[in-house]
Coordinates of C-alpha atoms in Angstrom, one line a residue:
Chain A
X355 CA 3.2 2.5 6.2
X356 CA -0.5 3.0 6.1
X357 CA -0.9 2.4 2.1
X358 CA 1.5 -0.7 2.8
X359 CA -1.1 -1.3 5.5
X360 CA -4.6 -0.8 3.7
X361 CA -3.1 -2.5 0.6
X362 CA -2.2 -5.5 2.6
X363 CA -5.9 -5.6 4.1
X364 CA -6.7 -5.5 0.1
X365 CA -4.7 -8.7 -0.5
X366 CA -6.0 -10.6 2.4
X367 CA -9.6 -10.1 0.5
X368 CA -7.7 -10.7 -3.0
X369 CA -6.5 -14.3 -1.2
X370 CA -8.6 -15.1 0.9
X371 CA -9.9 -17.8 -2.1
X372 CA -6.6 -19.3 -1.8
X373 CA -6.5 -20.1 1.2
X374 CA -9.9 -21.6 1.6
X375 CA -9.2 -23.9 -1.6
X376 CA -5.6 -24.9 0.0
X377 CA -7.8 -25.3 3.6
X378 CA -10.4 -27.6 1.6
X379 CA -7.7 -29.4 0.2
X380 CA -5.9 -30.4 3.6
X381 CA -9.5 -31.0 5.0
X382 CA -10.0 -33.5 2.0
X383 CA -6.5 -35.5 2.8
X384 CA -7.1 -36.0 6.6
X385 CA -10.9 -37.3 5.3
X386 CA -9.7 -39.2 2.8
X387 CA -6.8 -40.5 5.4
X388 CA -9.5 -40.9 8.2
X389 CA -12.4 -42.7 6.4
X390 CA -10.0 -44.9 4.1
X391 CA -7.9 -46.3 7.8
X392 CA -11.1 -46.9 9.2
X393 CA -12.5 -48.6 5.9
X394 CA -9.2 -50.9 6.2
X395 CA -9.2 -51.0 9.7
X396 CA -5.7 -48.9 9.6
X397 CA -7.2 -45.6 11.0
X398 CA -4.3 -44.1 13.2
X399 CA -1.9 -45.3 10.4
X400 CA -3.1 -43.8 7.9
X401 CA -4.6 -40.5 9.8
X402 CA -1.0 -40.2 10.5
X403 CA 0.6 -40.1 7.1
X404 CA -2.5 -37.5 6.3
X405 CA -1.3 -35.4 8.7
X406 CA 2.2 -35.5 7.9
X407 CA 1.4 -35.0 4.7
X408 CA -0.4 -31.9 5.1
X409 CA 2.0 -30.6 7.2
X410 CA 4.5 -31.2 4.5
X411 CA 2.6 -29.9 1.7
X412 CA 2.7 -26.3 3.6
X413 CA 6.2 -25.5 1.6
X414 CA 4.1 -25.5 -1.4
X415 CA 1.1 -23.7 0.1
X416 CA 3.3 -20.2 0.2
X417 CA 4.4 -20.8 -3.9
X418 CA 0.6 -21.5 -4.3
X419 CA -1.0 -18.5 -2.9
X420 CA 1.6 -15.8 -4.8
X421 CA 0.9 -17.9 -8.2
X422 CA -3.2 -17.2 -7.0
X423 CA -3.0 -13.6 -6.3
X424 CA -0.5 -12.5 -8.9
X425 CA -2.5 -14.5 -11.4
X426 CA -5.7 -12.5 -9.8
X427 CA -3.3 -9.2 -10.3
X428 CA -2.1 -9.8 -14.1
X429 CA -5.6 -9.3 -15.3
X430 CA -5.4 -5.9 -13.8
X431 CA -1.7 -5.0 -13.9
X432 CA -2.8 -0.9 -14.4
X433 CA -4.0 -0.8 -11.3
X434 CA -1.9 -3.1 -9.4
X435 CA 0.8 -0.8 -10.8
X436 CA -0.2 2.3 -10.8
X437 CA 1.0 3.5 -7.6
X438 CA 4.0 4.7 -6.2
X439 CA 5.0 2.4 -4.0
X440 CA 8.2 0.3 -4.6
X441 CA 7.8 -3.3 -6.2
X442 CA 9.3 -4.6 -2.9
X443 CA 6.1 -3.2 -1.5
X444 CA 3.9 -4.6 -3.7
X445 CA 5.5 -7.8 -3.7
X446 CA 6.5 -8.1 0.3
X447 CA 2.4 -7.2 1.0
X448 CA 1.4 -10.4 -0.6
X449 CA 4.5 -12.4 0.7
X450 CA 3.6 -11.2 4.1
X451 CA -0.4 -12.0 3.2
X452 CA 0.7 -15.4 2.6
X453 CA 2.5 -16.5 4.9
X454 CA 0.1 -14.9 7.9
X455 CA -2.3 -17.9 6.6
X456 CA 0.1 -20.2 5.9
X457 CA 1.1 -19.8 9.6
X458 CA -2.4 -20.1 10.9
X459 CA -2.9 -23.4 9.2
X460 CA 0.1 -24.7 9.9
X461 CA 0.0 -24.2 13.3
X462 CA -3.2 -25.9 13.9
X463 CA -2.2 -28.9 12.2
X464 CA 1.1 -29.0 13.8
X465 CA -0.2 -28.6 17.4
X466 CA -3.0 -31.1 16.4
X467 CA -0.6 -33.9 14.9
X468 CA 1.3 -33.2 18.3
X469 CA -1.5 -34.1 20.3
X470 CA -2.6 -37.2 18.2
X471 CA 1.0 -38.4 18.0
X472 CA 1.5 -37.7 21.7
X473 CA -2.0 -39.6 22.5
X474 CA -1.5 -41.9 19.9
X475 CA 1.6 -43.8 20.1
X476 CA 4.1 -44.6 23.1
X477 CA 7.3 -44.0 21.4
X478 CA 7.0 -40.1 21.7
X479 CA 8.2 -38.6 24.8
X480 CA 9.4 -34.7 25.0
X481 CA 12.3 -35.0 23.2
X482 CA 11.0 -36.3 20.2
X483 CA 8.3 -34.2 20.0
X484 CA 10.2 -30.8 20.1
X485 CA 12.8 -32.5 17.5
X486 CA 9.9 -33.1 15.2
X487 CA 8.2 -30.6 15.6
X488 CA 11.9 -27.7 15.4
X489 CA 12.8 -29.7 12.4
X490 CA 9.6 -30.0 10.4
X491 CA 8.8 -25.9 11.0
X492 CA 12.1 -24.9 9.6
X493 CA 12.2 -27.1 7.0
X494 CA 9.1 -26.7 6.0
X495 CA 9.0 -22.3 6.1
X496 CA 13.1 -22.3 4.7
X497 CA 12.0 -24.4 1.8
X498 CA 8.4 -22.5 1.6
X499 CA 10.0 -19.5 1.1
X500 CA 13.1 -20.4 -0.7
X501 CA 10.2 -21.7 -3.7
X502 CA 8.4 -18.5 -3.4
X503 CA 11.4 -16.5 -4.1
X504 CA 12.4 -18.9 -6.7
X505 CA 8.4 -18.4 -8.5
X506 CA 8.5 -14.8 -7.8
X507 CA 11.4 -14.9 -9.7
X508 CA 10.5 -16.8 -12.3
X509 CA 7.0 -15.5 -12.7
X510 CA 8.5 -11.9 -13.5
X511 CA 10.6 -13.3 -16.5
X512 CA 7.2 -15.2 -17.5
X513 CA 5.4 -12.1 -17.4
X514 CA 8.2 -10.3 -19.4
X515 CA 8.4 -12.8 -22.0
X516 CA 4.4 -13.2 -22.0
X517 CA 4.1 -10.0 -23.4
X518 CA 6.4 -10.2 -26.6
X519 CA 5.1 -14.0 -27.1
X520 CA 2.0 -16.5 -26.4
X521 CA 1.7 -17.8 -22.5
X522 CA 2.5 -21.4 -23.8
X523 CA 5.6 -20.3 -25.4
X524 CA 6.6 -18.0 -22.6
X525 CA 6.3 -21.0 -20.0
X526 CA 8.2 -22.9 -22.3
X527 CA 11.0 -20.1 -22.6
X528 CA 10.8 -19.7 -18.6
X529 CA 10.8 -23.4 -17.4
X530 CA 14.2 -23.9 -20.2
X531 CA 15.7 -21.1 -18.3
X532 CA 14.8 -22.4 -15.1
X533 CA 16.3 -26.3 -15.9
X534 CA 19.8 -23.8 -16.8
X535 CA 19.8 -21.9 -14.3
X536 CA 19.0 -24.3 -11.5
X537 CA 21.9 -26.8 -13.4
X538 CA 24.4 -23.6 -12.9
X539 CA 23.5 -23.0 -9.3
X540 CA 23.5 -26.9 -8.5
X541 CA 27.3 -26.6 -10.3
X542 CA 28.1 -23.9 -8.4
X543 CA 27.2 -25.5 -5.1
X544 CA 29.1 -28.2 -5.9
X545 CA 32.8 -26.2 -6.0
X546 CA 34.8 -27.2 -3.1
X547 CA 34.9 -23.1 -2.2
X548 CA 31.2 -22.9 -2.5
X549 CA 31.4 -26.2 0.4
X550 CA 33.6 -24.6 2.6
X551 CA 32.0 -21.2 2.2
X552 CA 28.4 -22.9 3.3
X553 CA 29.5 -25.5 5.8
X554 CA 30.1 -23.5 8.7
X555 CA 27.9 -23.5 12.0
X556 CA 27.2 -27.3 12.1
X557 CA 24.4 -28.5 14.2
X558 CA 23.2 -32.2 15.4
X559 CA 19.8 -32.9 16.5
X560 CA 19.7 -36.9 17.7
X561 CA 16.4 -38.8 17.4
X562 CA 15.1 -37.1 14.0
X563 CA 12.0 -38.7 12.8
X564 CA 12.5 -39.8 9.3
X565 CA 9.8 -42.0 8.9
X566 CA 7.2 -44.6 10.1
X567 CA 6.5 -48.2 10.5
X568 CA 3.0 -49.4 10.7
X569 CA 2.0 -52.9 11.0
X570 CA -0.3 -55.5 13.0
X571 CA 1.6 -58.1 15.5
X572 CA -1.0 -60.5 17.1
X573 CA -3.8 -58.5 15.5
X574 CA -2.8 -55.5 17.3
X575 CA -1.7 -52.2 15.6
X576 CA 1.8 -51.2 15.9
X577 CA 3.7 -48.2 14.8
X578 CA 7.5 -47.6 15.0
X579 CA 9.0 -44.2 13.9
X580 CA 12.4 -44.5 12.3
X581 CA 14.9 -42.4 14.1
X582 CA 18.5 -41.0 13.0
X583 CA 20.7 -38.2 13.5
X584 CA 21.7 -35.7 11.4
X585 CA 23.9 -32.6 11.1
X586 CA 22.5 -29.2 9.8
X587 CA 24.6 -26.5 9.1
X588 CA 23.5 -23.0 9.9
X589 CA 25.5 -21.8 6.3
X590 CA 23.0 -23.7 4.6
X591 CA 20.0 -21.5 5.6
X592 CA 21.9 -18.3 5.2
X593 CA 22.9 -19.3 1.8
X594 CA 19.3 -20.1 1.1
X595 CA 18.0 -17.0 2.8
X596 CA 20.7 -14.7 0.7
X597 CA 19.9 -16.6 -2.2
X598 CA 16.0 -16.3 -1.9
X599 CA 16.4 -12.1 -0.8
X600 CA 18.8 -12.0 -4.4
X601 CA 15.8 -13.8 -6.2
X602 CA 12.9 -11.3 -4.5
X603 CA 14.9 -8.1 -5.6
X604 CA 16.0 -9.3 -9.1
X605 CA 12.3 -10.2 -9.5
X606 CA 11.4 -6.7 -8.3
X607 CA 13.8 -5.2 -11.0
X608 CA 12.4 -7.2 -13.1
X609 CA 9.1 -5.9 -12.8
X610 CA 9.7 -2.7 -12.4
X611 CA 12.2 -2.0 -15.7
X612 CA 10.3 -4.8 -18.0
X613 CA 6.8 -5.4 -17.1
X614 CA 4.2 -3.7 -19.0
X615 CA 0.6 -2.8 -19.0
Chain B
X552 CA 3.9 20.2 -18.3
X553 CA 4.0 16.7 -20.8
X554 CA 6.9 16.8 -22.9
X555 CA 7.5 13.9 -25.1
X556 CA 11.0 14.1 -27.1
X557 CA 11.5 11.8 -30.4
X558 CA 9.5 8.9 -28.8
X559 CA 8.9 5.8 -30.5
X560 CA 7.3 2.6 -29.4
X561 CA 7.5 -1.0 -30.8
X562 CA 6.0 -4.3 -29.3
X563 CA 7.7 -6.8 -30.7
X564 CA 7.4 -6.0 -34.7
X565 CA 4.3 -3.4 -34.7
X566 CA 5.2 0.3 -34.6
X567 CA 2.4 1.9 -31.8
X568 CA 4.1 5.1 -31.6
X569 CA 7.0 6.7 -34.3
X570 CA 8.9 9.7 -33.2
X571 CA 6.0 11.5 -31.7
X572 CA 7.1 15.0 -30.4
X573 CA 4.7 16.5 -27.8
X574 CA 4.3 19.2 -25.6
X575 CA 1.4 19.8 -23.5
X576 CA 1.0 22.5 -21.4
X577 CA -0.7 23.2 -17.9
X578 CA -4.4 24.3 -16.8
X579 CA -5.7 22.9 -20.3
X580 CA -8.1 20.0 -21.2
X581 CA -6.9 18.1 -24.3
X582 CA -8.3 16.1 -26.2
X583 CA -6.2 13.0 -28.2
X584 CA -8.2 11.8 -30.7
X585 CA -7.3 9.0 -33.8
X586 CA -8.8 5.7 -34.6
X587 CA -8.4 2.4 -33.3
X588 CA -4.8 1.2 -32.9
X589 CA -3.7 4.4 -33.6
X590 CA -1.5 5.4 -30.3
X591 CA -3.9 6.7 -28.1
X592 CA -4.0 4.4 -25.3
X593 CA 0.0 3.6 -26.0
X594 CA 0.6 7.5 -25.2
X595 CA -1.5 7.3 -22.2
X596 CA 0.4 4.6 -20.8
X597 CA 3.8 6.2 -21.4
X598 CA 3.2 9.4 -19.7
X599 CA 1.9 7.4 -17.1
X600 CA 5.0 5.2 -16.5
X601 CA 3.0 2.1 -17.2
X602 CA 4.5 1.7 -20.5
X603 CA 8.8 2.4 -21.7
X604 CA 9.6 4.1 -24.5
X605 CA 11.7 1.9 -27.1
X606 CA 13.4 5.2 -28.1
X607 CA 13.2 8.9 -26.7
X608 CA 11.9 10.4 -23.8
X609 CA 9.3 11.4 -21.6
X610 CA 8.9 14.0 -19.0
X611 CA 6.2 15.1 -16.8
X612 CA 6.8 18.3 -15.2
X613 CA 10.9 17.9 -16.0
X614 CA 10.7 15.2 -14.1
X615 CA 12.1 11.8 -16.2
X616 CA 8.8 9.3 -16.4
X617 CA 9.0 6.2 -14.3
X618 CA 6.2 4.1 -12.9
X619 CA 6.6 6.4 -9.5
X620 CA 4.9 9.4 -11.7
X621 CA 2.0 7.6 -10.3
X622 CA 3.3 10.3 -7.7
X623 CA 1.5 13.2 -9.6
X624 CA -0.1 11.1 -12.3
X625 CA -3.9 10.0 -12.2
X626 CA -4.4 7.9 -14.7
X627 CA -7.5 5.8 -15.8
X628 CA -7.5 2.8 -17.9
X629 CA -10.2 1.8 -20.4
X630 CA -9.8 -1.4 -19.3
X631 CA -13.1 -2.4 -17.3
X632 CA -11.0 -4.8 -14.8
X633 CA -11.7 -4.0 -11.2
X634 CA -11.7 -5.4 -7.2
X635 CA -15.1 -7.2 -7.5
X636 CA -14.5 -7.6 -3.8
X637 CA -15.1 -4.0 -3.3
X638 CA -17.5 -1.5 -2.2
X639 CA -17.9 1.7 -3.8
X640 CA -17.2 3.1 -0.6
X641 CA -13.8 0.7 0.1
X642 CA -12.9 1.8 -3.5
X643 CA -12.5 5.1 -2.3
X644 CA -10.7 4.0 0.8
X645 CA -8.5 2.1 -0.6
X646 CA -7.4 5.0 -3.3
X647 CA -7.1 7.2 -0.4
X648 CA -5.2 5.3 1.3
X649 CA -2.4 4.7 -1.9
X650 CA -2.5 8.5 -2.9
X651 CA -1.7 11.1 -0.5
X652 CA -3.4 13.9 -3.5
X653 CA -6.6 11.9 -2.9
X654 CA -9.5 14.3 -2.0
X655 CA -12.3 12.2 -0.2
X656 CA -14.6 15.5 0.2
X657 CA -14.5 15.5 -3.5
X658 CA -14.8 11.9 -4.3
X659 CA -18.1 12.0 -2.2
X660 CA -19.3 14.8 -3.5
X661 CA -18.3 13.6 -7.7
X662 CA -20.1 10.4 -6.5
X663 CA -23.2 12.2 -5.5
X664 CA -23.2 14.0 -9.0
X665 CA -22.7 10.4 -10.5
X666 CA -25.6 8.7 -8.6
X667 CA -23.6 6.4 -7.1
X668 CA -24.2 4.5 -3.8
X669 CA -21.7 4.2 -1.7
X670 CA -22.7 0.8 -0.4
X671 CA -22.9 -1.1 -3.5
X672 CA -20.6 -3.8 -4.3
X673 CA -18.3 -3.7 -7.5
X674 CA -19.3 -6.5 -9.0
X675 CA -23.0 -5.8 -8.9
X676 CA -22.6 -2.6 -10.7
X677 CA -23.6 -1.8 -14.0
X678 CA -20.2 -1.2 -16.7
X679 CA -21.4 2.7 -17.0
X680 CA -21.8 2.8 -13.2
X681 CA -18.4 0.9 -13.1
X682 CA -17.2 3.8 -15.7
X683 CA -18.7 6.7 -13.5
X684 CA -16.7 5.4 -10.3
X685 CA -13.5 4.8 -12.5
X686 CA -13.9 8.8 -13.1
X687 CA -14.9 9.3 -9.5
X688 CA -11.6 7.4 -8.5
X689 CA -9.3 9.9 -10.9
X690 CA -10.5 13.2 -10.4
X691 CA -10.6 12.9 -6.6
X692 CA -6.7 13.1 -7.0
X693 CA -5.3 16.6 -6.7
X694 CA -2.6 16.2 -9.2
X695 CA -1.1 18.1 -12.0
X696 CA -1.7 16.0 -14.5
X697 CA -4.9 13.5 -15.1
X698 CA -4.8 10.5 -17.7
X699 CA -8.2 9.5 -18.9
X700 CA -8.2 6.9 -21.6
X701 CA -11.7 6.3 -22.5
X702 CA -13.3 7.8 -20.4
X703 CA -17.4 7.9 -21.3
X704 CA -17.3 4.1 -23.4
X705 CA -19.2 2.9 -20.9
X706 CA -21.9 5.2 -20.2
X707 CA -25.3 5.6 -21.2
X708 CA -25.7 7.8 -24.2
X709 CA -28.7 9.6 -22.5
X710 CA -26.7 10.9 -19.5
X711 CA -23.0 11.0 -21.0
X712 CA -23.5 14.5 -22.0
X713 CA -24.3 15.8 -18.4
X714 CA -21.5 13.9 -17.0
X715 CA -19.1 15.5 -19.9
X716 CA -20.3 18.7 -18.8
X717 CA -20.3 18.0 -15.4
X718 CA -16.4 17.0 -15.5
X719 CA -15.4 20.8 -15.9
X720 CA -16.7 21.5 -12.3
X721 CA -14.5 19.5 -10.5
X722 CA -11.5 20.0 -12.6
X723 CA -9.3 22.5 -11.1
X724 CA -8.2 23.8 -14.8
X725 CA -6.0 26.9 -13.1
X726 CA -3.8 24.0 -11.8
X727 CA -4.7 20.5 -13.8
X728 CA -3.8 19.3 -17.2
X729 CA -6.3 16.9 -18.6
X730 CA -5.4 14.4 -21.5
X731 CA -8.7 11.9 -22.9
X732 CA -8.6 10.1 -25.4
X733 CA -12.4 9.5 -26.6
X734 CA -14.1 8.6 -29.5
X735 CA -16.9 10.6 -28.3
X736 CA -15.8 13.9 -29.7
X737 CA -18.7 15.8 -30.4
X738 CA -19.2 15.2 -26.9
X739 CA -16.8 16.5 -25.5
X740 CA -15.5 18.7 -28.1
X741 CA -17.5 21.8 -26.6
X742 CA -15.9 21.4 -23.2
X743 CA -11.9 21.0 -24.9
X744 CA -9.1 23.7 -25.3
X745 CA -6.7 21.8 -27.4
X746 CA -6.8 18.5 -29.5
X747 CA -4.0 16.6 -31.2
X748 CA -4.9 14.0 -33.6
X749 CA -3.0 10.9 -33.5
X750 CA -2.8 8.7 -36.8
X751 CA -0.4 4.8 -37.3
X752 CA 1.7 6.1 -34.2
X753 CA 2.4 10.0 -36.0
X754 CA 1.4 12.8 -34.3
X755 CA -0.7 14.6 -37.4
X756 CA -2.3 17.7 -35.9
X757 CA -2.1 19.6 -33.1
X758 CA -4.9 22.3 -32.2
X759 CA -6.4 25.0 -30.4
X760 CA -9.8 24.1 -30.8
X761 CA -11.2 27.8 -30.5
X762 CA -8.6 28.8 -33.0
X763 CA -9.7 26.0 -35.0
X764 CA -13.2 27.3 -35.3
X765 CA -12.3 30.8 -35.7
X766 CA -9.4 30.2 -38.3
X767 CA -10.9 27.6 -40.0
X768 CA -14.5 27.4 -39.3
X769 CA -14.1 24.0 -38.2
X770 CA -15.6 21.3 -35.5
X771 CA -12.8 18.8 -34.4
X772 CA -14.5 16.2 -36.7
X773 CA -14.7 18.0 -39.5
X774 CA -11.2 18.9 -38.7
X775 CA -10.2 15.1 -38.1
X776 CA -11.7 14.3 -41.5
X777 CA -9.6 16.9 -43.6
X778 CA -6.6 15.3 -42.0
X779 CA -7.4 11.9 -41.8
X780 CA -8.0 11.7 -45.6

C-alpha cells in the first residue's frame, strides 16, 4: 500500500501539467463566455452556456489526463515498468490521480453554476437544481470513466502495435479496430436479449433540464430552460461499469504480456 | 543464478538475439561485451522481464522471468530518461518506497562517494551526474542479481576510473551477481571475473578473465579482437 501510495504522490507531480492546461482551458471558456455576453450585451446567456460547457467537457477531462501522463510515461517505459507491482496498480494510480482533480474542478464549477443559476434566473427552485445537478454528475463521471477505460484500452493495443510499426500507422491500425469493435458492441446492444438483459431497474426523474432558451422580450433578458422527463435504467450503468472494468483489465493484460521496453 | 535456454529474439524482421544459451552464476561480476546492435542491451532487458523472448526461456534463480523479477532484479537502463520533477533526495524516496531490497544507508552513503547533492533537482543535473545517481539508484537494492546496461557512458573520463573501482566496495560479491554491458572495457576489465562476448545476436565466447590471462596471455580486448575477426 505504501509504494501504491508514494507512486501515486509521483503521479500527482507527473500530472499536475495536465490539469493546470485543462484548468486554463475552462478559465479561457467562461472569459471568453463572460467578455463576449457582455460585448453583445448577452452576459448571463452566454456565461451560462460557458459554464455548462465546462461542466460538460469534464467527461473528456479524465481521457485527457491518462493520454498526458501515459504519453509522459512511454518515454520512460523501463522505469515506469520496472517494478513489481501489478499493471492494475500502475494503471488504477493514475486513474485515481485523475479523477481526484477532475473532482476538485468539477465541483467548483458545479457548486458555482448552482449559485449563478440559482441567483440568476427565477425558474430554478430546489427541485430543479438537485435534478440538474444528480443528472449532470453521473452522466458526466459514468461517461468520463467509461472513455477512460475505452482509451486505456485502446492506448495499450497502440502501444503494442507502435512497437512492430510507425506511430502514424499504429494509430491508423488502432482507430480501424476501434470503428469494428465499437460497430460489434453497438450490434450486440442492439439484440433483443442484450435489451432485456440491460433494461432492468428503471428510474424517472421529472423536470430534467435539457436545454435553454435565451432571448430579449421588451428589451429585457429572458431565459427559459427546456424541461422533460426521462427514464434511466440502473442496467445501463452496470453494463457500462462491467463493460469499462473488462476494458481496464484486458488493457492491463495487454500491457503486461505485449508491451515492451 | 541467470539461465538462459535456446533463446532467441526477433522484432519484427531483425534477429537481436539467436539461440543464445547462458548460464551465469552467483557472487561474480560479468562483463557482456559486443558491438553496437549486437544483443547486449536486448539480453539485459530479457533477464529483466522488460523484454519476451520470441523462443526459449529465461530463468533467474529457477524462477520463470516475468516483469515481477523486478522482485530480485535491479536493473539500469542506458537510456538517460528520468523524473525531471525530482530531487536527488525524492529519487531515492521514491525507489525506496517501490523496492522493499532498497538500502537507504547505502544509497546515502554511494551518493556521498559520487558527490552528489542530495538537494539538487533532476533536471539541473549534469548527464554524468544523472549517470552517477542512475548507479546510486541500482546498487542501493540488495538483490541477487543487478542489471547495468551502460553503465559509465555518461561519465567524465577523468573520474570514471575511480567510480569503476569504487563499484567493488558496495557490491556485496559473496551474495550479488553483476551483469554490464560497457564499452569501456579496459576500464573495467581489471575489476571483472567473467566476460562473454556477444556478436549479431550469438553468444561467441564465454570467459574467465583470470584464466584468460593466465591461459592465454590475454586482456579482454585483445581477446575480443581474436574473436571478433
Amino acid at each position: 500500500m505504501n509504494a501504491w501510495l508514494s507512486l501515486t504522490k509521483k503521479e500527482f507531480q507527473l500530472g499536475l501539467p495536465a490539469f493546470l492546461i485543462a484548468l486554463i482551458l475552462y478559465l479561457g471558456i467562461l472569459s471568453g463566455g463572460y467578455f463576449t455576453g457582455n460585448y453583445a450585451g448577452y452576459t448571463e446567456g452566454l456565461l451560462s452556456v460557458a459554464l455548462g460547457f465546462v461542466v460538460i467537457l469534464h467527461i473528456f477531462f479524465l481521457p485527457f489526463y491518462l493520454y498526458y501522463s501515459l504519453s509522459a510515461e512511454r518515454k520512460r517505459l523501463h522505469l515506469w515498468l520496472h517494478t513489481p507491482m501489478s499493471i492494475a496498480g500502475l494503471l488504477s494510480s493514475k486513474v485515481v490521480t485523475g479523477i481526484t482533480f477532475m473532482v476538485f474542478t468539477f465541483a467548483v464549477f458545479i457548486i458555482g453554476s448552482t449559485q449563478f443559476f440559482l441567483h440568476t434566473f427565477d425558474f430554478f427552485n430546489q427541485e430543479t437544481i438537485f435534478n440538474l445537478l444528480g443528472s449532470i454528475t453521473v452522466f458526466v463521471f459514468t461517461l468520463g470513466f467509461f472513455i477512460a477505460a475505452l482509451f486505456l484500452f485502446f492506448w495499450s493495443i497502440f502501444l503494442t502495435f507502435s512497437q512492430r510499426m510507425n506511430d502514424f500507422i499504429s494509430f491508423i491500425l488502432t482507430f480501424i479496430l476501434f470503428l469494428f469493435i465499437s460497430w460489434i458492441y453497438g450490434s450486440l446492444m442492439d439484440l433483443s436479449f442484450m435489451q432485456t438483459l440491460t433494461n432492468w431497474g428503471s428510474i424517472q426523474v421529472n423536470d430534467i433540464i435539457v436545454g435553454f432558451e435565451f432571448g430579449y422580450v421588451e428589451n429585457a433578458f429572458e431565459a427559459q430552460a427546456m424541461s422533460e422527463s426521462s427514464i434511466f435504467y440502473i442496467g445501463h450503468f452496470v453494463r457500462d461499469i462491467v463493460v469499462a472494468v473488462i476494458m481496464f483489465i484486458a488493457a492491463c493484460w495487454i500491457i503486461e504480456k505485449k508491451v515492451e521496453v | 543464478m541467470i539461465t538462459l535456454t535456446n533463446v532467441s529474439k526477433r522484432y519484427g524482421t531483425k534477429k537481436a538475439l539467436d539461440h543464445v544459451n547462458l548460464e551465469l552464476t552467483p557472487g561474480k561480476l560479468i562483463g557482456l561485451v559486443g558491438e553496437n546492435g549486437s544483443g547486449k542491451s536486448t539480453t539485459l532487458k530479457l533477464i529483466a522481464g522488460l523484454n519476451h523472448p520470441t523462443n526459449g526461456e529465461v530463468r533467474v534463480n529457477g524462477e520463470k522471468v516475468t516483469r515481477k523479477i523486478a522482485d530480485s532484479v535491479s536493473y539500469l537502463s542506458e537510456l538517460d530518461e528520468y523524473y525531471r520533477f525530482f530531487t536527488v533526495k525524492r529519487s531515492i524516496e521514491f525507489q525506496s518506497s517501490q523496492f522493499k531490497d532498497f538500502d537507504k544507508e547505502k544509497a546515502y552513503e554511494i551518493l556521498k562517494f559520487m558527490k552528489l547533492d542530495p538537494n539538487d533537482k533532476l533536471k539541473h543535473l549534469s548527464k554524468g551526474n544523472r549517470g552517477r545517481l542512475k548507479i546510486v539508484l541500482s546498487l542501493a537494492r540488495n538483490v541477487p542479481v543487478i542489471l547495468m546496461d551502460e553503465p559509465f557512458s555518461g561519465l567524465d573520463p577523468m573520474v570514471r576510473n575511480s567510480i569503476v573501482k569504487g563499484l567493488i566496495s558496495f557490491i556485496d560479491l559473496e551474495k550479488q551477481l553483476v551483469l554490464i554491458t560497457t564499452h569501456e572495457i579496459r576500464e573495467v576489465e581489471n575489476i571483472l571475473d567473467e566476460v562473454v562476448a556477444i556478436k549479431a545476436g550469438s553468444i561467441i565466447g564465454h570467459h574467465n578473465v583470470e584464466e584468460l590471462r593466465e591461459q592465454k596471455q590475454m586482456g579482454i580486448v585483445d581477446w575480443m579482437t581474436e574473436v571478433y575477426e
